[in-house]
Amino acid sequence: MSCALLNVLTLSHFSLYQQPVIVMTISLCFIVALLAKLQKQPPSYLNSFIIYIMATISVEIINWWYSLHNMNNLKFYNGYITLNFPYLLFLLRSFLSTPKVIKALSYTIVIFPICALINLLFIQGPNIFNTYTYMVGCLLVVITCIFYFYERIKYPGPHSLLQDPTFWTATGLLFFYTCSLPLNGILNFISNMPWLVFTTLHVTNIMINIILYLFFSISFICNLIFRKSSL
């Protein structure tokens, strides 16, 4: 979930100076998450979500360091996406209530990293961005988010959607991975594209990252405000 892998295609002042924007955005989101954690009876998924965001900050910083030193970060990033998508499916699973879907996601969480490792080691390899893994992961997250909204429409809860932290998290993930699927799915083919095209893709990736963590922050603020008022 990063614009950092674009840096591996070309190193420019533009790329290097924009990466800190992502780190700062995620760091602010992390602070809001910690504040939400201070409330009484926080949701059970919040602990792992905080750890996930902290790990993402570390990944972004490491990727930035790789870019600064003109090093290829693809092996590291391919490993990251192998774990990123199973966690997001685990997170979304905790928002659902349909037993068959929950069971299917449980199997998917186990099978996906195995298939991702096979792709990493034997198919696309570690030295290029594993687009097959990334695109399948995007599709799985998008489909799960859509099913979440289906459940919320069919079984509306006692509170407004806008007050529900899970709504903002699922909305952010649906938006991000719907946009990210075509953007990052073509990364292995854009190295020879005009500079304007590359720059446009890079800026777009930065913007959707910022929007994603804005949605996450709103989710944590909902935890902070509406759970507090309901206690």
mmCIF file of N, CA and C in Angstrom, residues 7-81:
data_model
loop_
_atom_site.group_PDB
_atom_site.id
_atom_site.type_symbol
_atom_site.label_atom_id
_atom_site.label_comp_id
_atom_site.label_asym_id
_atom_site.label_seq_id
_atom_site.Cartn_x
_atom_site.Cartn_y
_atom_site.Cartn_z
ATOM 1 N N ASN A 7 9.344 4.333 -6.919
ATOM 2 C CA ASN A 7 10.690 4.894 -6.884
ATOM 3 C C ASN A 7 11.717 3.964 -7.499
ATOM 4 N N VAL A 8 11.414 2.671 -7.527
ATOM 5 C CA VAL A 8 12.391 1.730 -8.033
ATOM 6 C C VAL A 8 12.543 1.858 -9.541
ATOM 7 N N LEU A 9 11.543 2.436 -10.208
ATOM 8 C CA LEU A 9 11.593 2.559 -11.650
ATOM 9 C C LEU A 9 12.448 3.730 -12.090
ATOM 10 N N THR A 10 12.454 4.784 -11.303
ATOM 11 C CA THR A 10 13.307 5.919 -11.591
ATOM 12 C C THR A 10 13.549 6.684 -10.320
ATOM 13 N N LEU A 11 14.745 7.192 -10.128
ATOM 14 C CA LEU A 11 15.060 7.981 -8.951
ATOM 15 C C LEU A 11 15.124 9.437 -9.364
ATOM 16 N N SER A 12 14.281 10.226 -8.761
ATOM 17 C CA SER A 12 14.219 11.634 -9.111
ATOM 18 C C SER A 12 14.041 12.441 -7.843
ATOM 19 N N HIS A 13 14.313 13.741 -7.948
ATOM 20 C CA HIS A 13 14.064 14.612 -6.807
ATOM 21 C C HIS A 13 12.582 14.597 -6.453
ATOM 22 N N PHE A 14 11.747 14.466 -7.473
ATOM 23 C CA PHE A 14 10.311 14.420 -7.223
ATOM 24 C C PHE A 14 9.948 13.244 -6.328
ATOM 25 N N SER A 15 10.419 12.049 -6.683
ATOM 26 C CA SER A 15 10.093 10.857 -5.912
ATOM 27 C C SER A 15 10.625 10.951 -4.491
ATOM 28 N N LEU A 16 11.854 11.375 -4.359
ATOM 29 C CA LEU A 16 12.500 11.372 -3.061
ATOM 30 C C LEU A 16 11.883 12.389 -2.100
ATOM 31 N N TYR A 17 11.408 13.515 -2.630
ATOM 32 C CA TYR A 17 10.837 14.524 -1.762
ATOM 33 C C TYR A 17 9.369 14.265 -1.450
ATOM 34 N N GLN A 18 8.697 13.472 -2.256
ATOM 35 C CA GLN A 18 7.286 13.184 -2.009
ATOM 36 C C GLN A 18 7.091 12.037 -1.011
ATOM 37 N N GLN A 19 8.054 11.126 -0.920
ATOM 38 C CA GLN A 19 7.898 9.990 -0.023
ATOM 39 C C GLN A 19 7.662 10.397 1.436
ATOM 40 N N PRO A 20 8.334 11.430 1.964
ATOM 41 C CA PRO A 20 8.058 11.837 3.346
ATOM 42 C C PRO A 20 6.616 12.263 3.584
ATOM 43 N N VAL A 21 5.932 12.720 2.541
ATOM 44 C CA VAL A 21 4.521 13.102 2.685
ATOM 45 C C VAL A 21 3.699 11.890 3.122
ATOM 46 N N ILE A 22 3.975 10.736 2.515
ATOM 47 C CA ILE A 22 3.265 9.514 2.870
ATOM 48 C C ILE A 22 3.586 9.114 4.308
ATOM 49 N N VAL A 23 4.858 9.180 4.676
ATOM 50 C CA VAL A 23 5.263 8.809 6.043
ATOM 51 C C VAL A 23 4.574 9.706 7.061
ATOM 52 N N MET A 24 4.521 11.008 6.797
ATOM 53 C CA MET A 24 3.876 11.942 7.715
ATOM 54 C C MET A 24 2.375 11.675 7.812
ATOM 55 N N THR A 25 1.752 11.367 6.689
ATOM 56 C CA THR A 25 0.312 11.094 6.675
ATOM 57 C C THR A 25 -0.014 9.866 7.520
ATOM 58 N N ILE A 26 0.758 8.797 7.312
ATOM 59 C CA ILE A 26 0.507 7.570 8.071
ATOM 60 C C ILE A 26 0.821 7.784 9.556
ATOM 61 N N SER A 27 1.847 8.571 9.851
ATOM 62 C CA SER A 27 2.212 8.848 11.249
ATOM 63 C C SER A 27 1.098 9.591 11.966
ATOM 64 N N LEU A 28 0.485 10.566 11.308
ATOM 65 C CA LEU A 28 -0.638 11.290 11.908
ATOM 66 C C LEU A 28 -1.815 10.344 12.162
ATOM 67 N N CYS A 29 -2.064 9.454 11.204
ATOM 68 C CA CYS A 29 -3.111 8.449 11.373
ATOM 69 C C CYS A 29 -2.808 7.558 12.571
ATOM 70 N N PHE A 30 -1.552 7.189 12.733
ATOM 71 C CA PHE A 30 -1.129 6.345 13.853
ATOM 72 C C PHE A 30 -1.385 7.040 15.191
ATOM 73 N N ILE A 31 -1.129 8.333 15.264
ATOM 74 C CA ILE A 31 -1.373 9.094 16.495
ATOM 75 C C ILE A 31 -2.864 9.100 16.840
ATOM 76 N N VAL A 32 -3.708 9.312 15.825
ATOM 77 C CA VAL A 32 -5.155 9.294 16.053
ATOM 78 C C VAL A 32 -5.600 7.905 16.526
ATOM 79 N N ALA A 33 -5.003 6.859 15.963
ATOM 80 C CA ALA A 33 -5.335 5.488 16.370
ATOM 81 C C ALA A 33 -4.980 5.259 17.837
ATOM 82 N N LEU A 34 -3.838 5.767 18.260
ATOM 83 C CA LEU A 34 -3.438 5.614 19.661
ATOM 84 C C LEU A 34 -4.404 6.337 20.586
ATOM 85 N N LEU A 35 -4.883 7.505 20.173
ATOM 86 C CA LEU A 35 -5.863 8.232 20.979
ATOM 87 C C LEU A 35 -7.164 7.436 21.101
ATOM 88 N N ALA A 36 -7.582 6.812 20.000
ATOM 89 C CA ALA A 36 -8.790 5.988 20.033
ATOM 90 C C ALA A 36 -8.614 4.795 20.966
ATOM 91 N N LYS A 37 -7.391 4.286 21.029
ATOM 92 C CA LYS A 37 -7.098 3.138 21.894
ATOM 93 C C LYS A 37 -7.254 3.487 23.364
ATOM 94 N N LEU A 38 -7.123 4.766 23.720
ATOM 95 C CA LEU A 38 -7.217 5.190 25.118
ATOM 96 C C LEU A 38 -8.635 5.134 25.659
ATOM 97 N N GLN A 39 -9.628 5.034 24.784
ATOM 98 C CA GLN A 39 -11.014 4.989 25.234
ATOM 99 C C GLN A 39 -11.320 3.642 25.889
ATOM 100 N N LYS A 40 -12.339 3.642 26.739
ATOM 101 C CA LYS A 40 -12.754 2.413 27.384
ATOM 102 C C LYS A 40 -13.396 1.478 26.355
ATOM 103 N N GLN A 41 -13.119 0.207 26.489
ATOM 104 C CA GLN A 41 -13.682 -0.842 25.648
ATOM 105 C C GLN A 41 -13.520 -0.554 24.146
ATOM 106 N N PRO A 42 -12.296 -0.363 23.680
ATOM 107 C CA PRO A 42 -12.089 -0.177 22.233
ATOM 108 C C PRO A 42 -12.437 -1.463 21.500
ATOM 109 N N PRO A 43 -12.779 -1.393 20.218
ATOM 110 C CA PRO A 43 -13.118 -2.609 19.462
ATOM 111 C C PRO A 43 -11.937 -3.571 19.427
ATOM 112 N N SER A 44 -12.243 -4.848 19.329
ATOM 113 C CA SER A 44 -11.214 -5.876 19.439
ATOM 114 C C SER A 44 -10.178 -5.800 18.318
ATOM 115 N N TYR A 45 -10.577 -5.315 17.146
ATOM 116 C CA TYR A 45 -9.650 -5.275 16.015
ATOM 117 C C TYR A 45 -8.645 -4.133 16.106
ATOM 118 N N LEU A 46 -8.865 -3.195 17.048
ATOM 119 C CA LEU A 46 -8.056 -1.981 17.064
ATOM 120 C C LEU A 46 -6.585 -2.264 17.370
ATOM 121 N N ASN A 47 -6.319 -3.230 18.247
ATOM 122 C CA ASN A 47 -4.918 -3.537 18.594
ATOM 123 C C ASN A 47 -4.113 -3.962 17.370
ATOM 124 N N SER A 48 -4.656 -4.901 16.605
ATOM 125 C CA SER A 48 -3.922 -5.376 15.424
ATOM 126 C C SER A 48 -3.850 -4.291 14.359
ATOM 127 N N PHE A 49 -4.872 -3.456 14.277
ATOM 128 C CA PHE A 49 -4.887 -2.375 13.292
ATOM 129 C C PHE A 49 -3.772 -1.368 13.588
ATOM 130 N N ILE A 50 -3.598 -1.057 14.859
ATOM 131 C CA ILE A 50 -2.527 -0.133 15.259
ATOM 132 C C ILE A 50 -1.161 -0.716 14.910
ATOM 133 N N ILE A 51 -0.976 -2.004 15.193
ATOM 134 C CA ILE A 51 0.293 -2.661 14.864
ATOM 135 C C ILE A 51 0.520 -2.646 13.358
ATOM 136 N N TYR A 52 -0.548 -2.866 12.602
ATOM 137 C CA TYR A 52 -0.455 -2.850 11.134
ATOM 138 C C TYR A 52 -0.002 -1.481 10.631
ATOM 139 N N ILE A 53 -0.584 -0.426 11.164
ATOM 140 C CA ILE A 53 -0.214 0.919 10.717
ATOM 141 C C ILE A 53 1.225 1.234 11.112
ATOM 142 N N MET A 54 1.631 0.815 12.301
ATOM 143 C CA MET A 54 3.009 1.016 12.731
ATOM 144 C C MET A 54 3.978 0.273 11.808
ATOM 145 N N ALA A 55 3.610 -0.952 11.421
ATOM 146 C CA ALA A 55 4.446 -1.726 10.507
ATOM 147 C C ALA A 55 4.515 -1.059 9.127
ATOM 148 N N THR A 56 3.398 -0.470 8.694
ATOM 149 C CA THR A 56 3.372 0.211 7.398
ATOM 150 C C THR A 56 4.287 1.425 7.405
ATOM 151 N N ILE A 57 4.307 2.160 8.514
ATOM 152 C CA ILE A 57 5.231 3.293 8.633
ATOM 153 C C ILE A 57 6.665 2.813 8.472
ATOM 154 N N SER A 58 6.995 1.705 9.127
ATOM 155 C CA SER A 58 8.352 1.153 9.034
ATOM 156 C C SER A 58 8.690 0.768 7.600
ATOM 157 N N VAL A 59 7.721 0.158 6.903
ATOM 158 C CA VAL A 59 7.930 -0.232 5.505
ATOM 159 C C VAL A 59 8.197 0.994 4.639
ATOM 160 N N GLU A 60 7.425 2.050 4.834
ATOM 161 C CA GLU A 60 7.602 3.261 4.039
ATOM 162 C C GLU A 60 8.981 3.886 4.290
ATOM 163 N N ILE A 61 9.410 3.899 5.537
ATOM 164 C CA ILE A 61 10.709 4.486 5.867
ATOM 165 C C ILE A 61 11.834 3.665 5.243
ATOM 166 N N ILE A 62 11.722 2.342 5.327
ATOM 167 C CA ILE A 62 12.739 1.472 4.733
ATOM 168 C C ILE A 62 12.777 1.646 3.221
ATOM 169 N N ASN A 63 11.610 1.713 2.587
ATOM 170 C CA ASN A 63 11.561 1.907 1.135
ATOM 171 C C ASN A 63 12.168 3.248 0.734
ATOM 172 N N TRP A 64 11.920 4.263 1.533
ATOM 173 C CA TRP A 64 12.495 5.581 1.268
ATOM 174 C C TRP A 64 14.020 5.516 1.365
ATOM 175 N N TRP A 65 14.506 4.802 2.382
ATOM 176 C CA TRP A 65 15.949 4.649 2.568
ATOM 177 C C TRP A 65 16.559 3.929 1.360
ATOM 178 N N TYR A 66 15.879 2.882 0.880
ATOM 179 C CA TYR A 66 16.344 2.164 -0.315
ATOM 180 C C TYR A 66 16.433 3.112 -1.504
ATOM 181 N N SER A 67 15.423 3.964 -1.657
ATOM 182 C CA SER A 67 15.409 4.892 -2.790
ATOM 183 C C SER A 67 16.523 5.918 -2.681
ATOM 184 N N LEU A 68 16.735 6.421 -1.479
ATOM 185 C CA LEU A 68 17.795 7.406 -1.276
ATOM 186 C C LEU A 68 19.164 6.846 -1.645
ATOM 187 N N HIS A 69 19.351 5.554 -1.440
ATOM 188 C CA HIS A 69 20.643 4.912 -1.708
ATOM 189 C C HIS A 69 20.657 4.175 -3.048
ATOM 190 N N ASN A 70 19.670 4.497 -3.888
ATOM 191 C CA ASN A 70 19.633 3.936 -5.239
ATOM 192 C C ASN A 70 19.670 2.410 -5.235
ATOM 193 N N MET A 71 18.891 1.818 -4.316
ATOM 194 C CA MET A 71 18.850 0.372 -4.167
ATOM 195 C C MET A 71 17.476 -0.153 -4.592
ATOM 196 N N ASN A 72 17.463 -1.360 -5.123
ATOM 197 C CA ASN A 72 16.218 -1.995 -5.544
ATOM 198 C C ASN A 72 15.458 -2.494 -4.315
ATOM 199 N N ASN A 73 14.204 -2.023 -4.160
ATOM 200 C CA ASN A 73 13.417 -2.413 -2.988
ATOM 201 C C ASN A 73 12.362 -3.470 -3.309
ATOM 202 N N LEU A 74 12.421 -4.082 -4.488
ATOM 203 C CA LEU A 74 11.341 -4.966 -4.907
ATOM 204 C C LEU A 74 11.267 -6.256 -4.090
ATOM 205 N N LYS A 75 12.404 -6.838 -3.720
ATOM 206 C CA LYS A 75 12.368 -8.053 -2.894
ATOM 207 C C LYS A 75 11.671 -7.770 -1.579
ATOM 208 N N PHE A 76 11.995 -6.636 -0.994
ATOM 209 C CA PHE A 76 11.390 -6.255 0.281
ATOM 210 C C PHE A 76 9.897 -5.992 0.111
ATOM 211 N N TYR A 77 9.546 -5.258 -0.941
ATOM 212 C CA TYR A 77 8.151 -4.895 -1.138
ATOM 213 C C TYR A 77 7.292 -6.098 -1.520
ATOM 214 N N ASN A 78 7.844 -7.023 -2.314
ATOM 215 C CA ASN A 78 7.099 -8.238 -2.654
ATOM 216 C C ASN A 78 6.793 -9.054 -1.403
ATOM 217 N N GLY A 79 7.740 -9.091 -0.481
ATOM 218 C CA GLY A 79 7.488 -9.771 0.787
ATOM 219 C C GLY A 79 6.406 -9.079 1.600
ATOM 220 N N TYR A 80 6.401 -7.750 1.548
ATOM 221 C CA TYR A 80 5.411 -6.977 2.297
ATOM 222 C C TYR A 80 3.994 -7.246 1.799
ATOM 223 N N ILE A 81 3.789 -7.262 0.478
ATOM 224 C CA ILE A 81 2.429 -7.468 -0.021
ATOM 225 C C ILE A 81 1.955 -8.900 0.229
#
